[in-house]
Structures are given as structure tokens and as C-alpha cells.
């Protein structure tokens, strides 16, 4: 087939496809499929932060949230992206806002506020430089990092397959760790430190049937995978860290059932070692 015929055939296919689309679909387009509704992005610890707002308080402290970075160094090699969220700072700002017992000032990304201030000084805005309000100082700065992502703390399962028919299941537990500190803005002293971790659970159940019919292999698979969202685990430790800052550091009364779970892993290890 000549090049001219190939080009003509391609153009005809395009025209026919366009005509077919106009005949099959409505003139105004198709109605998009609507899935689940938008919801609030809460964790099991969000209610603990919300209940702090019921505590009477005056002279609320002013917090600035600095960088809370991902220092786990974990990269997903299949997608060449980070495994953990890079928005931990924003999560912490949202957590402080849920308490309604702290004032927040921006220190993490000052590009737009500083640009706005320069435009005011240069008379490029409708606001006169003489009436510009002073920048509010912070009392404390919160900084930290995601410091742990440990795989296969526990991985177990069982399965039985005979002649291509069988079923199995497995569970996996990993954990994420967060270290944060509160710095006094005037003295630069570290006034509070928190180190938290959360285990994340997932499970998978599957059933498989393999059969040969003549020279064809027919396969039937059924299963279910349900994992606790990893980033939800990160948000959970962030919210618990903020809860500790508001209660253990600032002295607000704790909410029943919201205290961090204490572990005795190290003590158990020491006791076992002494017994050996």
C-alpha cells in the first residue's frame, strides 16, 4: 500500500470516528459518574482535638508551624515517588486549627505574604503603607520530621492450593514514627519534645480456581484487600502530637479516652534479658 493510500485511510477513519461519536453520545456530552461524597478528613483522634475547644481559656498562645519533613528516605521504586506524604506540615496546621485553642501565624511559606508586604510598601496596592498592621510575633515554633517507616513488623498468612484450586489469606503490619519539638520563639529553647509511632494494619484474602479446558487455561480469582490508609496513620500521629502539646505542654485538661497508649516494650526486653 502506498503512503498516499495509508494517509487517506487514516483520515477517513478519523472522520468516521467523529461521526460515530456524534451519533452515539448526546450533544451536550455524557454525564460523569459521581462516586462517594466529599467528607471531612478526620482521624479517630480528631474528636480529641475538637473537645479541647470546650475548655475555657484566655490569652491563647501563638504558634508557628515550621517544616515537618519526611526524613524516612523511603522511595517507591515502581513509581519513583515518596512513600509517605510530603504534606505533614499542612496536616499539623490543620490539627492546631481543630483545637481552636491556639492562634496560628504563617512561617512555613512566606513567599506570598512577603510579596504582598513589598507591594504595599511600594504603593502598588489599594492599602496605604501607613495603615499596614504589624506582623504578629509567635510564642512557639513547632518543627519535626517523620523519622520511621518500618515494613514487616509482622507478616503472616496461610494458604492451601490443590490442583489449581485453593484459598489463602495474609496480614501485614507496618509502622510510622514522628518526632516533633516545640521551640520558644524568644529564647530558642526547646520546651517540649514528643516521639510517637503508629502501627498500620492490612489484610488480604483470596481464592483461586485454575482449570484447563482443552488447550485453554481458565482462571477465576476472587478476593479482598483492605488496608488502613498509610497517610491516615501519618495524620493520626500528627494529631496526637498536637494533642500532647496542648495538654502535656500547655496544661489544658485532657479528654477522657484520648491519652496516648504507653508501651512497655523496652522494659519487657530488659526483663527477658535478665532472665536469660
PDB file of C-alpha atoms in Angstrom, residues 72 74 84 147-154 172-177 197-198 200:
ATOM      1  CA  UNK A  72      12.484   8.323  56.265  1.00  0.00           C
ATOM      2  CA  UNK A  74      11.676   5.739  51.578  1.00  0.00           C
ATOM      3  CA  UNK A  84       4.916   8.939  52.752  1.00  0.00           C
ATOM      4  CA  UNK A 147      11.570   9.556  61.197  1.00  0.00           C
ATOM      5  CA  UNK A 148      10.429   5.955  60.794  1.00  0.00           C
ATOM      6  CA  UNK A 149       8.736   3.730  58.264  1.00  0.00           C
ATOM      7  CA  UNK A 150       9.273   0.098  59.192  1.00  0.00           C
ATOM      8  CA  UNK A 151       7.982  -2.694  56.996  1.00  0.00           C
ATOM      9  CA  UNK A 152       7.025  -6.197  58.048  1.00  0.00           C
ATOM     10  CA  UNK A 153       6.829  -5.692  61.781  1.00  0.00           C
ATOM     11  CA  UNK A 154       4.553  -8.688  61.386  1.00  0.00           C
ATOM     12  CA  UNK A 172       0.803  -7.232  57.230  1.00  0.00           C
ATOM     13  CA  UNK A 173       1.667  -4.670  59.915  1.00  0.00           C
ATOM     14  CA  UNK A 174       3.999  -1.705  59.374  1.00  0.00           C
ATOM     15  CA  UNK A 175       4.557   1.429  61.421  1.00  0.00           C
ATOM     16  CA  UNK A 176       5.298   5.124  61.014  1.00  0.00           C
ATOM     17  CA  UNK A 177       7.117   7.325  63.519  1.00  0.00           C
ATOM     18  CA  UNK A 197       4.585   5.875  66.434  1.00  0.00           C
ATOM     19  CA  UNK A 198       1.542   4.145  64.997  1.00  0.00           C
ATOM     20  CA  UNK A 200      -0.774   0.314  60.347  1.00  0.00           C
TER      21      UNK A 200
END
